[in-house]
mmCIF file of C-alpha atoms and ligand atoms in Angstrom:
data_model
loop_
_atom_site.group_PDB
_atom_site.id
_atom_site.type_symbol
_atom_site.label_atom_id
_atom_site.label_comp_id
_atom_site.label_asym_id
_atom_site.label_seq_id
_atom_site.Cartn_x
_atom_site.Cartn_y
_atom_site.Cartn_z
ATOM 1 C CA UNK A 149 0.000 0.000 0.000
ATOM 2 C CA UNK A 150 2.753 2.461 0.924
ATOM 3 C CA UNK A 151 5.114 3.553 -1.877
ATOM 4 C CA UNK A 152 8.209 3.570 0.348
ATOM 5 C CA UNK A 153 7.506 0.030 1.538
ATOM 6 C CA UNK A 154 6.817 -1.190 -1.986
ATOM 7 C CA UNK A 155 10.046 0.363 -3.171
ATOM 8 C CA UNK A 156 11.994 -1.313 -0.383
ATOM 9 C CA UNK A 157 10.429 -4.711 -1.032
ATOM 10 C CA UNK A 158 11.170 -4.388 -4.732
ATOM 11 C CA UNK A 159 14.773 -3.565 -3.853
ATOM 12 C CA UNK A 160 14.970 -6.635 -1.597
ATOM 13 C CA UNK A 161 13.514 -8.817 -4.334
ATOM 14 C CA UNK A 162 15.984 -7.655 -6.990
ATOM 15 C CA UNK A 163 18.892 -8.132 -4.543
ATOM 16 C CA UNK A 164 17.766 -11.679 -3.829
ATOM 17 C CA UNK A 165 18.057 -12.472 -7.544
ATOM 18 C CA UNK A 166 21.647 -11.304 -7.852
ATOM 19 C CA UNK A 167 24.234 -13.993 -8.469
ATOM 20 C CA UNK A 168 26.284 -12.751 -5.486
ATOM 21 C CA UNK A 169 23.297 -12.589 -3.108
ATOM 22 C CA UNK A 170 24.410 -15.613 -1.092
ATOM 23 C CA UNK A 171 27.971 -14.365 -0.554
ATOM 24 C CA UNK A 172 26.756 -10.877 0.322
ATOM 25 C CA UNK A 173 24.227 -12.168 2.853
ATOM 26 C CA UNK A 174 26.729 -14.497 4.526
ATOM 27 C CA UNK A 175 29.236 -11.662 4.716
ATOM 28 C CA UNK A 176 26.731 -9.152 6.098
ATOM 29 C CA UNK A 177 25.401 -11.528 8.741
ATOM 30 C CA UNK A 178 28.951 -12.208 9.902
ATOM 31 C CA UNK A 179 30.218 -8.619 9.827
ATOM 32 C CA UNK A 180 27.205 -7.271 11.707
ATOM 33 C CA UNK A 181 27.270 -10.093 14.258
ATOM 34 C CA UNK A 182 23.648 -11.007 13.611
ATOM 35 C CA UNK A 183 22.581 -13.751 16.035
ATOM 36 C CA UNK A 184 18.909 -14.016 15.098
ATOM 37 C CA UNK A 185 17.312 -13.479 11.743
ATOM 38 C CA UNK A 186 13.724 -13.794 10.652
ATOM 39 C CA UNK A 187 13.332 -14.182 6.907
ATOM 40 C CA UNK A 188 10.556 -12.387 5.063
ATOM 41 C CA UNK A 189 8.742 -9.965 7.284
ATOM 42 C CA UNK A 190 6.786 -9.587 4.064
ATOM 43 C CA UNK A 191 7.177 -12.184 1.340
ATOM 44 C CA UNK A 192 7.891 -15.886 1.111
ATOM 45 C CA UNK A 193 10.137 -18.526 -0.440
ATOM 46 C CA UNK A 194 9.269 -17.600 -4.000
ATOM 47 C CA UNK A 195 11.261 -20.093 -6.087
ATOM 48 C CA UNK A 196 13.367 -23.245 -5.772
ATOM 49 C CA UNK A 197 16.464 -21.271 -6.734
ATOM 50 C CA UNK A 198 15.861 -18.749 -3.965
ATOM 51 C CA UNK A 199 15.160 -21.584 -1.509
ATOM 52 C CA UNK A 200 18.553 -23.103 -2.377
ATOM 53 C CA UNK A 201 20.182 -19.738 -1.703
ATOM 54 C CA UNK A 202 18.507 -19.600 1.713
ATOM 55 C CA UNK A 203 19.725 -23.121 2.457
ATOM 56 C CA UNK A 204 23.292 -22.177 1.591
ATOM 57 C CA UNK A 205 23.196 -18.974 3.659
ATOM 58 C CA UNK A 206 21.884 -20.862 6.694
ATOM 59 C CA UNK A 207 24.545 -23.540 6.310
ATOM 60 C CA UNK A 208 27.353 -21.009 6.014
ATOM 61 C CA UNK A 209 26.154 -18.919 8.995
ATOM 62 C CA UNK A 210 26.286 -21.261 11.994
ATOM 63 C CA UNK A 211 26.620 -18.327 14.425
ATOM 64 C CA UNK A 212 23.110 -17.152 13.506
ATOM 65 C CA UNK A 213 19.719 -18.725 14.240
ATOM 66 C CA UNK A 214 17.144 -18.291 11.494
ATOM 67 C CA UNK A 215 13.415 -18.714 11.426
ATOM 68 C CA UNK A 216 10.673 -18.179 8.920
ATOM 69 C CA UNK A 217 7.009 -18.800 8.245
ATOM 70 C CA UNK A 218 6.063 -20.109 4.832
ATOM 71 C CA UNK A 219 3.095 -21.044 2.744
ATOM 72 C CA UNK A 220 5.372 -22.453 0.067
ATOM 73 C CA UNK A 221 4.899 -25.944 1.540
ATOM 74 C CA UNK A 222 2.173 -26.022 -1.123
ATOM 75 C CA UNK A 223 4.738 -25.851 -3.942
ATOM 76 C CA UNK A 224 6.109 -29.331 -4.711
ATOM 77 C CA UNK A 225 9.392 -28.035 -6.154
ATOM 78 C CA UNK A 226 10.088 -25.874 -3.083
ATOM 79 C CA UNK A 227 8.882 -28.011 -0.177
ATOM 80 C CA UNK A 228 11.798 -30.511 -0.290
ATOM 81 C CA UNK A 229 14.229 -27.597 0.078
ATOM 82 C CA UNK A 230 12.194 -26.188 2.970
ATOM 83 C CA UNK A 231 12.465 -29.611 4.619
ATOM 84 C CA UNK A 232 16.240 -29.503 4.152
ATOM 85 C CA UNK A 233 16.348 -26.117 5.888
ATOM 86 C CA UNK A 234 14.239 -27.454 8.740
ATOM 87 C CA UNK A 235 16.758 -30.142 9.650
ATOM 88 C CA UNK A 236 19.564 -27.624 10.054
ATOM 89 C CA UNK A 237 20.357 -27.013 13.734
ATOM 90 C CA UNK A 238 20.257 -23.230 13.356
ATOM 91 C CA UNK A 239 16.944 -22.952 11.506
ATOM 92 C CA UNK A 240 13.334 -23.109 12.741
ATOM 93 C CA UNK A 241 10.655 -23.556 10.100
ATOM 94 C CA UNK A 242 6.986 -22.737 10.521
ATOM 95 C CA UNK A 243 4.518 -23.996 7.943
ATOM 96 C CA UNK A 244 1.812 -21.332 7.730
ATOM 97 C CA UNK A 245 -1.789 -22.393 7.342
ATOM 98 C CA UNK A 246 -5.262 -20.960 7.598
ATOM 99 C CA UNK A 247 -8.838 -22.040 6.980
ATOM 100 C CA UNK A 248 -8.378 -21.521 3.247
ATOM 101 C CA UNK A 249 -5.163 -23.537 2.803
ATOM 102 C CA UNK A 250 -6.012 -26.198 5.361
ATOM 103 C CA UNK A 251 -3.214 -27.988 7.207
ATOM 104 C CA UNK A 252 -0.226 -29.369 5.294
ATOM 105 C CA UNK A 253 -0.780 -33.035 4.453
ATOM 106 C CA UNK A 254 2.851 -33.801 5.284
ATOM 107 C CA UNK A 255 4.222 -32.155 8.422
ATOM 108 C CA UNK A 256 7.846 -33.193 8.992
ATOM 109 C CA UNK A 257 8.918 -33.687 12.622
ATOM 110 C CA UNK A 258 11.360 -30.832 12.111
ATOM 111 C CA UNK A 259 8.668 -28.300 11.179
ATOM 112 C CA UNK A 260 5.927 -26.682 13.225
ATOM 113 C CA UNK A 261 2.610 -25.268 12.050
ATOM 114 C CA UNK A 262 1.487 -21.671 12.567
ATOM 115 C CA UNK A 263 -2.218 -21.123 11.973
ATOM 116 C CA UNK A 264 -3.685 -17.733 11.115
ATOM 117 C CA UNK A 265 -7.118 -17.685 12.726
ATOM 118 C CA UNK A 266 -9.588 -15.265 11.178
ATOM 119 C CA UNK A 267 -12.880 -16.506 12.643
ATOM 120 C CA UNK A 268 -13.970 -17.846 16.000
ATOM 121 C CA UNK A 269 -14.368 -21.619 16.064
ATOM 122 C CA UNK A 270 -11.779 -22.446 13.385
ATOM 123 C CA UNK A 271 -9.911 -25.704 13.879
ATOM 124 C CA UNK A 272 -6.610 -24.941 15.636
ATOM 125 C CA UNK A 273 -6.116 -28.499 16.889
ATOM 126 C CA UNK A 274 -3.118 -29.315 14.680
ATOM 127 C CA UNK A 275 -1.441 -25.944 15.112
ATOM 128 C CA UNK A 276 1.627 -25.439 17.267
ATOM 129 C CA UNK A 277 1.110 -21.693 17.295
ATOM 130 C CA UNK A 278 -1.892 -19.505 16.482
ATOM 131 C CA UNK A 279 -1.847 -15.948 15.209
ATOM 132 C CA UNK A 280 -5.073 -14.022 15.499
ATOM 133 C CA UNK A 281 -6.646 -11.712 12.988
ATOM 134 C CA UNK A 282 -7.015 -8.275 14.560
ATOM 135 C CA UNK A 283 -10.747 -8.432 15.530
ATOM 136 C CA UNK A 284 -10.145 -11.695 17.438
ATOM 137 C CA UNK A 285 -7.382 -10.251 19.598
ATOM 138 C CA UNK A 286 -9.805 -8.655 22.019
ATOM 139 C CA UNK A 287 -11.630 -11.926 22.707
ATOM 140 C CA UNK A 288 -10.840 -14.549 25.321
ATOM 141 C CA UNK A 289 -10.528 -17.564 23.065
ATOM 142 C CA UNK A 290 -9.803 -21.090 24.281
ATOM 143 C CA UNK A 291 -6.296 -22.573 23.817
ATOM 144 C CA UNK A 292 -4.643 -19.306 24.741
ATOM 145 C CA UNK A 293 -1.424 -21.177 25.453
ATOM 146 C CA UNK A 294 -1.013 -21.613 21.684
ATOM 147 C CA UNK A 295 -1.722 -18.020 20.745
ATOM 148 C CA UNK A 296 1.159 -15.637 20.119
ATOM 149 C CA UNK A 297 1.255 -13.726 23.416
ATOM 150 C CA UNK A 298 1.740 -10.359 21.769
ATOM 151 C CA UNK A 299 -1.778 -10.818 20.391
ATOM 152 C CA UNK A 300 -3.554 -11.627 23.641
ATOM 153 C CA UNK A 301 -4.829 -9.290 26.308
ATOM 154 C CA UNK A 302 -2.925 -11.206 29.015
ATOM 155 C CA UNK A 303 0.305 -11.215 27.015
ATOM 156 C CA UNK A 304 0.061 -7.504 26.389
ATOM 157 C CA UNK A 305 -0.551 -6.850 30.083
ATOM 158 C CA UNK A 306 2.590 -8.826 30.909
ATOM 159 C CA UNK A 307 4.518 -6.794 28.341
ATOM 160 C CA UNK A 308 5.539 -9.902 26.399
ATOM 161 C CA UNK A 309 7.683 -9.400 23.318
ATOM 162 C CA UNK A 310 9.399 -11.744 20.888
ATOM 163 C CA UNK A 311 12.610 -11.177 22.866
ATOM 164 C CA UNK A 312 11.065 -12.567 26.058
ATOM 165 C CA UNK A 313 8.788 -15.182 24.448
ATOM 166 C CA UNK A 314 11.335 -16.883 22.100
ATOM 167 C CA UNK A 315 8.838 -19.570 20.981
ATOM 168 C CA UNK A 316 9.440 -18.983 17.295
ATOM 169 C CA UNK A 317 13.172 -19.496 17.210
ATOM 170 C CA UNK A 318 13.739 -21.929 20.061
HETATM 171 S S1 LIG B 37 5.780 -13.286 20.676
HETATM 172 FE FE1 LIG B 37 6.512 -15.421 20.672
HETATM 173 S S2 LIG B 37 5.001 -16.586 19.482
HETATM 174 FE FE2 LIG B 37 4.687 -14.398 19.031
HETATM 175 S S3 LIG B 37 5.885 -14.019 17.154
HETATM 176 FE FE3 LIG B 37 7.191 -13.484 18.935
HETATM 177 S S4 LIG B 37 8.364 -15.339 19.408
HETATM 178 FE FE4 LIG B 37 6.630 -15.942 18.077
#
């Protein structure tokens, strides 16, 4: 929606397609002493070639712990590479699902499932973590122990943040 954000995302995308992207990322993560990195605040694993680049960067950056959420488990040419990332000791993979996608038919032991709940009563049984659509955040839903604490009233009152919660990368 916002031109500055779109411009930045376009810049990120073109960088990710460069032939030296992998070397540059490995170098930057090392030089800046990055210990935790979440991929794709906006975006996803968009091609097998990009997935292979991610795999290489993770493998060459053992000092850093990575995590990401992805809906690309639905793409047969990408999912095997996502599985390879998930078995790396410094990478946590979340398969994203919602009522529209349903749950992944094949959930490797090394992956967890994050469910985006948009309506009350949706099936969150198979989810390891639940994110709530904004209108649901004010409600006291069951299974609160699975809901991202920054999205619950109780979590907000406690002042929980990703830094104190750590569920996604541990
Ligand atoms: S608060 Fe916890 S569950 Fe929510 S995004 Fe951060 S680390 Fe993940």
